[in-house]
PDB file of C-alpha atoms and ligand atoms in Angstrom:
ATOM      1  CA  UNK T  21       0.801  -5.411  -1.022  1.00 98.00           C
ATOM      2  CA  UNK T  22       4.616  -5.021  -0.628  1.00 98.00           C
ATOM      3  CA  UNK T  23       6.280  -8.113  -2.131  1.00 98.00           C
ATOM      4  CA  UNK T  24       9.897  -8.637  -0.256  1.00 98.00           C
ATOM      5  CA  UNK T  25      12.469 -10.683  -1.765  1.00 98.00           C
ATOM      6  CA  UNK T  26      16.221 -11.500  -1.202  1.00 98.00           C
ATOM      7  CA  UNK T  27      18.034  -9.166  -3.887  1.00 98.00           C
ATOM      8  CA  UNK T  28      20.645 -10.838  -6.151  1.00 97.00           C
ATOM      9  CA  UNK T  29      23.222  -8.700  -4.422  1.00 97.00           C
ATOM     10  CA  UNK T  30      22.036  -9.824  -1.011  1.00 97.00           C
ATOM     11  CA  UNK T  31      20.465  -6.721   0.208  1.00 98.00           C
ATOM     12  CA  UNK T  32      16.577  -6.772   0.519  1.00 98.00           C
ATOM     13  CA  UNK T  33      14.368  -5.841  -2.330  1.00 98.00           C
ATOM     14  CA  UNK T  34      10.708  -4.797  -2.203  1.00 98.00           C
ATOM     15  CA  UNK T  35       8.125  -3.397  -4.299  1.00 98.00           C
ATOM     16  CA  UNK T  36       4.323  -3.063  -4.418  1.00 98.00           C
ATOM     17  CA  UNK T  37       2.381  -5.592  -6.607  1.00 98.00           C
ATOM     18  CA  UNK T  38      -1.395  -6.392  -6.785  1.00 98.00           C
ATOM     19  CA  UNK T  39      -2.686  -9.345  -5.056  1.00 97.00           C
ATOM     20  CA  UNK T  40      -4.252 -11.126  -8.172  1.00 97.00           C
ATOM     21  CA  UNK T  41      -5.998 -13.615  -5.869  1.00 95.00           C
ATOM     22  CA  UNK T  42      -6.020 -15.792  -2.884  1.00 96.00           C
ATOM     23  CA  UNK T  43      -7.030 -19.344  -3.573  1.00 96.00           C
ATOM     24  CA  UNK T  44      -7.716 -20.469  -0.416  1.00 96.00           C
ATOM     25  CA  UNK T  45      -3.728 -21.722   0.135  1.00 96.00           C
ATOM     26  CA  UNK T  46      -2.002 -19.506  -1.915  1.00 98.00           C
ATOM     27  CA  UNK T  47      -1.419 -15.777  -2.641  1.00 98.00           C
ATOM     28  CA  UNK T  48      -0.934 -15.164  -6.193  1.00 98.00           C
ATOM     29  CA  UNK T  49       0.730 -12.104  -7.986  1.00 98.00           C
ATOM     30  CA  UNK T  50       1.905 -11.420 -11.434  1.00 98.00           C
ATOM     31  CA  UNK T  51       4.540  -9.612 -13.062  1.00 98.00           C
ATOM     32  CA  UNK T  52       6.983  -9.587 -16.155  1.00 97.00           C
ATOM     33  CA  UNK T  53       9.333 -12.376 -16.409  1.00 97.00           C
ATOM     34  CA  UNK T  54      12.006 -10.075 -17.298  1.00 96.00           C
ATOM     35  CA  UNK T  55      11.827  -8.281 -14.037  1.00 97.00           C
ATOM     36  CA  UNK T  56      13.971  -8.104 -11.371  1.00 97.00           C
ATOM     37  CA  UNK T  57      11.725  -9.725  -9.018  1.00 98.00           C
ATOM     38  CA  UNK T  58      11.339 -12.691 -11.203  1.00 98.00           C
ATOM     39  CA  UNK T  59      15.204 -13.252 -11.214  1.00 98.00           C
ATOM     40  CA  UNK T  60      15.528 -13.073  -7.773  1.00 98.00           C
ATOM     41  CA  UNK T  61      12.609 -15.679  -7.302  1.00 98.00           C
ATOM     42  CA  UNK T  62      14.371 -17.760  -9.791  1.00 98.00           C
ATOM     43  CA  UNK T  63      17.479 -17.558  -7.615  1.00 98.00           C
ATOM     44  CA  UNK T  64      15.664 -18.042  -4.253  1.00 98.00           C
ATOM     45  CA  UNK T  65      12.079 -18.911  -4.462  1.00 98.00           C
ATOM     46  CA  UNK T  66      11.014 -17.452  -1.091  1.00 98.00           C
ATOM     47  CA  UNK T  67       9.303 -14.059  -0.219  1.00 98.00           C
ATOM     48  CA  UNK T  68       7.257 -11.965   2.140  1.00 98.00           C
ATOM     49  CA  UNK T  69       4.307  -9.994   1.360  1.00 98.00           C
ATOM     50  CA  UNK T  70       2.986  -7.052   3.430  1.00 98.00           C
ATOM     51  CA  UNK T  71      -0.484  -6.040   3.514  1.00 98.00           C
ATOM     52  CA  UNK T  72      -1.846  -3.287   5.354  1.00 98.00           C
ATOM     53  CA  UNK T  73      -5.083  -1.634   6.294  1.00 97.00           C
ATOM     54  CA  UNK T  74      -4.192   1.359   8.441  1.00 96.00           C
ATOM     55  CA  UNK T  75      -8.037   2.612   8.704  1.00 96.00           C
ATOM     56  CA  UNK T  76      -8.822  -0.675  10.195  1.00 96.00           C
ATOM     57  CA  UNK T  77      -5.577  -0.651  12.274  1.00 97.00           C
ATOM     58  CA  UNK T  78      -4.612  -4.220  10.632  1.00 98.00           C
ATOM     59  CA  UNK T  79      -1.471  -5.373   9.103  1.00 98.00           C
ATOM     60  CA  UNK T  80      -0.582  -8.875   7.762  1.00 98.00           C
ATOM     61  CA  UNK T  81       2.863 -10.509   6.819  1.00 98.00           C
ATOM     62  CA  UNK T  82       2.879 -13.687   5.126  1.00 98.00           C
ATOM     63  CA  UNK T  83       6.239 -15.557   4.335  1.00 98.00           C
ATOM     64  CA  UNK T  84       6.541 -18.364   2.295  1.00 98.00           C
ATOM     65  CA  UNK T  85       7.802 -20.399  -0.806  1.00 98.00           C
ATOM     66  CA  UNK T  86       7.092 -19.012  -4.330  1.00 98.00           C
ATOM     67  CA  UNK T  87       6.295 -21.125  -7.252  1.00 98.00           C
ATOM     68  CA  UNK T  88       5.025 -20.373 -10.685  1.00 98.00           C
ATOM     69  CA  UNK T  89       1.320 -20.624 -11.397  1.00 98.00           C
ATOM     70  CA  UNK T  90      -0.059 -23.016 -14.083  1.00 97.00           C
ATOM     71  CA  UNK T  91      -0.513 -21.320 -17.456  1.00 96.00           C
ATOM     72  CA  UNK T  92      -4.378 -21.627 -16.955  1.00 96.00           C
ATOM     73  CA  UNK T  93      -3.852 -19.596 -13.656  1.00 96.00           C
ATOM     74  CA  UNK T  94      -1.923 -17.011 -15.621  1.00 96.00           C
ATOM     75  CA  UNK T  95      -4.474 -16.676 -18.200  1.00 96.00           C
ATOM     76  CA  UNK T  96      -7.465 -16.155 -15.952  1.00 96.00           C
ATOM     77  CA  UNK T  97      -5.485 -13.537 -13.890  1.00 97.00           C
ATOM     78  CA  UNK T  98      -4.559 -11.889 -17.124  1.00 98.00           C
ATOM     79  CA  UNK T  99      -8.252 -11.870 -18.204  1.00 97.00           C
ATOM     80  CA  UNK T 100      -9.280 -10.271 -14.757  1.00 96.00           C
ATOM     81  CA  UNK T 101      -6.922  -7.211 -15.310  1.00 96.00           C
ATOM     82  CA  UNK T 102      -8.245  -4.067 -16.523  1.00 96.00           C
ATOM     83  CA  UNK T 103      -7.469  -3.257 -20.244  1.00 95.00           C
ATOM     84  CA  UNK T 104      -5.005  -0.732 -19.264  1.00 95.00           C
ATOM     85  CA  UNK T 105      -3.020  -3.427 -17.177  1.00 97.00           C
ATOM     86  CA  UNK T 106      -3.462  -5.743 -19.937  1.00 96.00           C
ATOM     87  CA  UNK T 107      -1.902  -3.301 -22.685  1.00 96.00           C
ATOM     88  CA  UNK T 108       1.041  -2.395 -19.798  1.00 96.00           C
ATOM     89  CA  UNK T 109       1.675  -5.911 -19.888  1.00 96.00           C
ATOM     90  CA  UNK T 110       2.441  -5.765 -23.789  1.00 95.00           C
ATOM     91  CA  UNK T 111       4.192  -2.494 -23.816  1.00 94.00           C
ATOM     92  CA  UNK T 112       6.264  -1.927 -20.661  1.00 90.00           C
ATOM     93  CA  UNK T 113       9.941  -2.537 -21.540  1.00 88.00           C
ATOM     94  CA  UNK T 114      13.053  -1.125 -21.094  1.00 88.00           C
ATOM     95  CA  UNK T 115      12.927   0.752 -24.465  1.00 88.00           C
ATOM     96  CA  UNK T 116       9.725   2.204 -23.898  1.00 87.00           C
ATOM     97  CA  UNK T 117      10.966   3.210 -20.368  1.00 88.00           C
ATOM     98  CA  UNK T 118      13.706   4.999 -21.547  1.00 92.00           C
ATOM     99  CA  UNK T 119      11.371   7.042 -24.037  1.00 92.00           C
ATOM    100  CA  UNK T 120      10.079  10.489 -23.645  1.00 94.00           C
ATOM    101  CA  UNK T 121       6.454  10.694 -22.261  1.00 94.00           C
ATOM    102  CA  UNK T 122       5.133  11.787 -25.596  1.00 95.00           C
ATOM    103  CA  UNK T 123       6.897   8.670 -27.345  1.00 94.00           C
ATOM    104  CA  UNK T 124       5.532   6.524 -24.637  1.00 94.00           C
ATOM    105  CA  UNK T 125       1.813   7.884 -25.660  1.00 94.00           C
ATOM    106  CA  UNK T 126       2.565   7.182 -29.074  1.00 94.00           C
ATOM    107  CA  UNK T 127       3.629   3.644 -28.553  1.00 94.00           C
ATOM    108  CA  UNK T 128       0.727   3.261 -26.597  1.00 94.00           C
ATOM    109  CA  UNK T 129      -1.996   4.693 -29.030  1.00 94.00           C
ATOM    110  CA  UNK T 130      -0.132   2.442 -31.873  1.00 94.00           C
ATOM    111  CA  UNK T 131      -0.462  -0.619 -29.869  1.00 93.00           C
ATOM    112  CA  UNK T 132      -4.457   0.138 -29.318  1.00 92.00           C
ATOM    113  CA  UNK T 133      -4.779   1.177 -32.989  1.00 92.00           C
ATOM    114  CA  UNK T 134      -3.446  -2.233 -34.081  1.00 91.00           C
ATOM    115  CA  UNK T 135      -5.830  -3.990 -32.131  1.00 88.00           C
ATOM    116  CA  UNK T 136      -8.771  -1.612 -31.458  1.00 84.00           C
ATOM    117  CA  UNK T 137     -11.099  -3.332 -28.638  1.00 82.00           C
ATOM    118  CA  UNK T 138      -9.551  -6.695 -29.316  1.00 85.00           C
ATOM    119  CA  UNK T 139      -9.653  -9.387 -26.448  1.00 91.00           C
ATOM    120  CA  UNK T 140      -5.839  -9.561 -25.451  1.00 94.00           C
ATOM    121  CA  UNK T 141      -4.197 -12.461 -24.605  1.00 94.00           C
ATOM    122  CA  UNK T 142      -1.085 -12.408 -22.466  1.00 97.00           C
ATOM    123  CA  UNK T 143       2.307 -11.615 -23.793  1.00 97.00           C
ATOM    124  CA  UNK T 144       4.702 -14.589 -23.346  1.00 97.00           C
ATOM    125  CA  UNK T 145       6.531 -11.920 -20.706  1.00 97.00           C
ATOM    126  CA  UNK T 146       3.574 -12.530 -18.556  1.00 98.00           C
ATOM    127  CA  UNK T 147       4.306 -14.376 -15.209  1.00 98.00           C
ATOM    128  CA  UNK T 148       2.357 -15.495 -12.451  1.00 98.00           C
ATOM    129  CA  UNK T 149       3.684 -16.667  -8.952  1.00 98.00           C
ATOM    130  CA  UNK T 150       1.896 -18.173  -5.997  1.00 98.00           C
ATOM    131  CA  UNK T 151       3.312 -17.915  -2.298  1.00 98.00           C
ATOM    132  CA  UNK T 152       2.319 -20.865  -0.190  1.00 98.00           C
ATOM    133  CA  UNK T 153       2.501 -19.510   3.621  1.00 98.00           C
ATOM    134  CA  UNK T 154       4.912 -20.966   6.013  1.00 98.00           C
ATOM    135  CA  UNK T 155       4.543 -17.987   8.556  1.00 98.00           C
ATOM    136  CA  UNK T 156       1.688 -15.513   9.031  1.00 98.00           C
ATOM    137  CA  UNK T 157       1.556 -12.663  11.350  1.00 98.00           C
ATOM    138  CA  UNK T 158      -1.657 -10.863  11.943  1.00 98.00           C
ATOM    139  CA  UNK T 159      -1.022  -7.306  13.554  1.00 98.00           C
ATOM    140  CA  UNK T 160      -4.060  -5.717  15.259  1.00 97.00           C
ATOM    141  CA  UNK T 161      -3.759  -2.261  16.481  1.00 96.00           C
ATOM    142  CA  UNK T 162      -5.982  -0.325  18.941  1.00 93.00           C
ATOM    143  CA  UNK T 163      -6.293   3.297  20.369  1.00 92.00           C
ATOM    144  CA  UNK T 164      -7.447   2.053  23.934  1.00 94.00           C
ATOM    145  CA  UNK T 165      -5.149  -0.962  24.511  1.00 94.00           C
ATOM    146  CA  UNK T 166      -1.732  -2.423  23.438  1.00 95.00           C
ATOM    147  CA  UNK T 167      -1.333  -3.438  19.945  1.00 96.00           C
ATOM    148  CA  UNK T 168      -0.804  -7.259  19.820  1.00 96.00           C
ATOM    149  CA  UNK T 169       0.351  -9.948  16.828  1.00 97.00           C
ATOM    150  CA  UNK T 170      -1.108 -13.419  16.421  1.00 98.00           C
ATOM    151  CA  UNK T 171       1.645 -15.629  14.904  1.00 98.00           C
ATOM    152  CA  UNK T 172       1.133 -18.664  13.007  1.00 98.00           C
ATOM    153  CA  UNK T 173       3.867 -20.991  11.771  1.00 98.00           C
ATOM    154  CA  UNK T 174       3.300 -24.096   9.542  1.00 97.00           C
ATOM    155  CA  UNK T 175       5.401 -27.236  10.972  1.00 97.00           C
ATOM    156  CA  UNK T 176       6.651 -30.213   8.747  1.00 93.00           C
ATOM    157  CA  UNK T 177       3.258 -32.355   7.983  1.00 93.00           C
ATOM    158  CA  UNK T 178       1.179 -29.274   7.846  1.00 92.00           C
ATOM    159  CA  UNK T 179       0.354 -28.561  11.299  1.00 97.00           C
ATOM    160  CA  UNK T 180      -0.015 -24.827  12.359  1.00 97.00           C
ATOM    161  CA  UNK T 181       1.127 -23.398  15.490  1.00 98.00           C
ATOM    162  CA  UNK T 182      -0.242 -20.338  16.995  1.00 98.00           C
ATOM    163  CA  UNK T 183       1.540 -17.538  19.391  1.00 98.00           C
ATOM    164  CA  UNK T 184       0.681 -14.230  20.590  1.00 97.00           C
ATOM    165  CA  UNK T 185       3.354 -11.913  20.546  1.00 96.00           C
ATOM    166  CA  UNK T 186       3.494  -7.917  21.369  1.00 94.00           C
ATOM    167  CA  UNK T 187       2.967  -5.511  18.540  1.00 90.00           C
TER     168      UNK T 187
HETATM  169  C1  LIG L  18      -0.296   0.237  -6.711  1.00 59.65           C
HETATM  170  C2  LIG L  18       0.860  -0.391  -7.497  1.00 59.65           C
HETATM  171  C3  LIG L  18       0.638  -1.836  -8.037  1.00 59.65           C
HETATM  172  C4  LIG L  18       1.518  -2.512  -8.692  1.00 59.65           C
HETATM  173  N1  LIG L  18       1.104  -3.646  -8.995  1.00 59.65           N
HETATM  174  C5  LIG L  18       2.098  -4.476  -9.792  1.00 59.65           C
HETATM  175  C6  LIG L  18       2.023  -5.675 -10.240  1.00 59.65           C
HETATM  176  O1  LIG L  18       0.760  -6.401 -10.167  1.00 59.65           O
HETATM  177  N2  LIG L  18       2.923  -6.452 -10.783  1.00 59.65           N
HETATM  178  C7  LIG L  18       4.150  -5.895 -11.261  1.00 59.65           C
HETATM  179  O2  LIG L  18       4.999  -6.482 -11.846  1.00 59.65           O
HETATM  180  N3  LIG L  18       4.395  -4.594 -10.788  1.00 59.65           N
HETATM  181  C8  LIG L  18       3.628  -3.870 -10.099  1.00 59.65           C
HETATM  182  N4  LIG L  18       3.666  -2.477  -9.745  1.00 59.65           N
HETATM  183  C9  LIG L  18       5.348  -2.069 -10.213  1.00 59.65           C
HETATM  184  C10 LIG L  18       6.007  -2.735  -9.125  1.00 59.65           C
HETATM  185  O3  LIG L  18       5.966  -2.023  -7.849  1.00 59.65           O
HETATM  186  C11 LIG L  18       7.365  -2.467  -9.571  1.00 59.65           C
HETATM  187  O4  LIG L  18       8.032  -1.258  -9.843  1.00 59.65           O
HETATM  188  C12 LIG L  18       7.804  -3.302 -10.924  1.00 59.65           C
HETATM  189  O5  LIG L  18       7.129  -4.495 -10.863  1.00 59.65           O
HETATM  190  C13 LIG L  18       9.637  -3.718 -11.060  1.00 59.65           C
HETATM  191  O6  LIG L  18       9.785  -4.462  -9.977  1.00 59.65           O
HETATM  192  P1  LIG L  18      11.364  -4.998  -9.879  1.00 59.65           P
HETATM  193  O7  LIG L  18      12.079  -4.156 -10.642  1.00 59.65           O
HETATM  194  O8  LIG L  18      11.526  -5.212  -8.537  1.00 59.65           O
HETATM  195  O9  LIG L  18      10.909  -6.497 -10.293  1.00 59.65           O
HETATM  196  C14 LIG L  18       2.786  -1.919  -9.096  1.00 59.65           C
HETATM  197  C15 LIG L  18       3.160  -0.600  -8.659  1.00 59.65           C
HETATM  198  C16 LIG L  18       2.132  -0.034  -7.578  1.00 59.65           C
HETATM  199  C17 LIG L  18       2.530   1.431  -7.225  1.00 59.65           C
END
């Protein structure tokens, strides 16, 4: 999904992240605590996420408040990541990014050599966040009719209202 935040310079910032899970109320995503997005969310804990299914002519935009997940939630999400993404969370830093591709492969191999097949736990930089929706916008396209959107908004007290908007 595309995660949009407010950049520290006031320009929008956007990037792709994995939707780690939807727990029935919040959308979870995970990242590196040293990342730009983590700094942006510390400054303003609000974000939008955009999910798109072009083949199904569907789009969902969710806007809401972001808070860190619990340690247990972060560990569960880490355990569910592929081995590649688990290792990536350990070795993906500024120093490695500036290295040559060959050197990055060496670093990766050295990491795996030191812990062959070991169950990995998350590095201290593993950071999880969950977005609680305040607005949800479901877009539905069609080939034989006008597209339209269902807009949901949460009001104080938790009541949701719904409106139909043109696409
Ligand atoms: C398909 C895809 C999935 C990605 N998933 C994640 C993710 O789950 N977490 C993450 O931190 N970065 C993920 N990235 C990398 C981010 O898009 C981004 O480059 C990185 O997190 C740094 O973003 P920032 O500098 O805005 O904080 C993914 C990139 C792609 C293309």
